Short mmCIF file of C-alpha atoms in Angstrom, two decimals:
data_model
loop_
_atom_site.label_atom_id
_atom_site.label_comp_id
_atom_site.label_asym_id
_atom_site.label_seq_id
_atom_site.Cartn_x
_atom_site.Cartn_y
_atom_site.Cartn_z
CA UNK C 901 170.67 77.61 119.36
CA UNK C 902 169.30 75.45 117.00
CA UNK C 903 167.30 72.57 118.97
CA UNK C 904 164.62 70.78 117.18
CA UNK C 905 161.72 69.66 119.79
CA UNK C 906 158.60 68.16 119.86
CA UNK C 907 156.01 69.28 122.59
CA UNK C 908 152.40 68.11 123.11
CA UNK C 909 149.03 69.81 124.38
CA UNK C 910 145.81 68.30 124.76
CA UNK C 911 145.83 65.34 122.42
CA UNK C 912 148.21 66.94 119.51
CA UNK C 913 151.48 66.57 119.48
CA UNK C 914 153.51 68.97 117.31
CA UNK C 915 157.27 70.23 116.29
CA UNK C 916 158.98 73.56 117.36
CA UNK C 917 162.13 75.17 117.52
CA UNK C 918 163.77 75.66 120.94
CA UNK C 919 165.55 79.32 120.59
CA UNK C 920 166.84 79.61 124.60
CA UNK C 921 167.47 76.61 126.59
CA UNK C 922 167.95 76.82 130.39
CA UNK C 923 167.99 74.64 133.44
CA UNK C 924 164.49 75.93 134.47
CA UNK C 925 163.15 76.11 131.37
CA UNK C 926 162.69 77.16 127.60
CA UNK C 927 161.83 79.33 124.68
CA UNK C 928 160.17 78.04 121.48
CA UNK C 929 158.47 79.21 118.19
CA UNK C 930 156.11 76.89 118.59
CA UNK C 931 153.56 75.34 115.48
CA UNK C 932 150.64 77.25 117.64
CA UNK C 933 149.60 79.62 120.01
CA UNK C 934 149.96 78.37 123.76
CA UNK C 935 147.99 79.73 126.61
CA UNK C 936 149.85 81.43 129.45
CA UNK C 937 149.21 78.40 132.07
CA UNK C 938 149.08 75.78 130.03
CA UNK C 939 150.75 72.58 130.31
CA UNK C 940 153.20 71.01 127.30
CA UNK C 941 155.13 67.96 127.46
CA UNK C 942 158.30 68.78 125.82
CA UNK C 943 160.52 66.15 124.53
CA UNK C 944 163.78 67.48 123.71
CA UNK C 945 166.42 65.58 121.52
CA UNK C 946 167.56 61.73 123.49
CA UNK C 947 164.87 62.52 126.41
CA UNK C 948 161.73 61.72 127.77
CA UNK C 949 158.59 64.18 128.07
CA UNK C 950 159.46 66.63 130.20
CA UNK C 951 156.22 68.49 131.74
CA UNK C 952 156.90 72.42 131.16
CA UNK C 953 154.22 75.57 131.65
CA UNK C 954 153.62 78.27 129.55
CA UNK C 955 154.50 81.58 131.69
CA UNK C 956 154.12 83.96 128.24
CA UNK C 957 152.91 83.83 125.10
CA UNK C 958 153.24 86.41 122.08
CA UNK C 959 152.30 84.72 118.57
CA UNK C 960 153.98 81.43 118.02
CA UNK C 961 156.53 82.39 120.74
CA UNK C 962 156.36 81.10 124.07
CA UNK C 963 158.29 81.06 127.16
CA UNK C 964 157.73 77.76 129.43
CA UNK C 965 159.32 76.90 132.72
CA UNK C 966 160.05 73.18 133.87
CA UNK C 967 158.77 72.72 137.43
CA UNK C 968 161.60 70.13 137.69
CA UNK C 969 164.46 71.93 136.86
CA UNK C 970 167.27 69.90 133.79
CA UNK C 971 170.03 68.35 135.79
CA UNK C 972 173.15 70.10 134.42
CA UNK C 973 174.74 67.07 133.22
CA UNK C 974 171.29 66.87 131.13
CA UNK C 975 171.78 70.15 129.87
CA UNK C 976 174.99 69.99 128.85
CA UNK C 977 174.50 66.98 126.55
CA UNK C 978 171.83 68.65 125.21
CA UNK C 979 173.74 71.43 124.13
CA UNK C 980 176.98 69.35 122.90
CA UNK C 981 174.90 67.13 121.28
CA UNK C 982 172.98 70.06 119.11
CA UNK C 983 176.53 71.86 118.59
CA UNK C 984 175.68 74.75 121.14
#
């Protein structure tokens, strides 16, 4: 997968590479090291912030969950849209 996103913490608002996408949430290599709890606003490619929280973090790596889940059609066009 190859899914350029934005995601912001605090006041910052930086770039990061999604490398899983799912309905319930996402893996990135992120610019810098999230805390396991945190909260990110994601913006993935043609939507709004979406609120997600860190469950783990190794490095840059991060794994996030969306406490409101993508609706499929959502996902899909996601995915067609960034040739997945």
């Amino acid at each position: 997968m190859n899914v350029q996103a934005q995601y912001r913490r605090r006041i910052a608002r930086l770039g990061a590479q999604v490398l899983d996408l799912s309905l319930h949430g996402l893996r990135i290599n992120s610019a810098d090291r999230l805390e396991v709890g945190e909260t990110v606003w994601v913006t993935l490619p043609g939507l709004e912030p979406r609120r997600a929280i860190v469950m783990w973090s190794h490095g840059f790596l991060a794994g996030c969950v969306f406490p409101e889940p993508l609706h499929p059609a959502v996902y899909d066009a996601i995915i067609a849209r960034c040739g997945g």
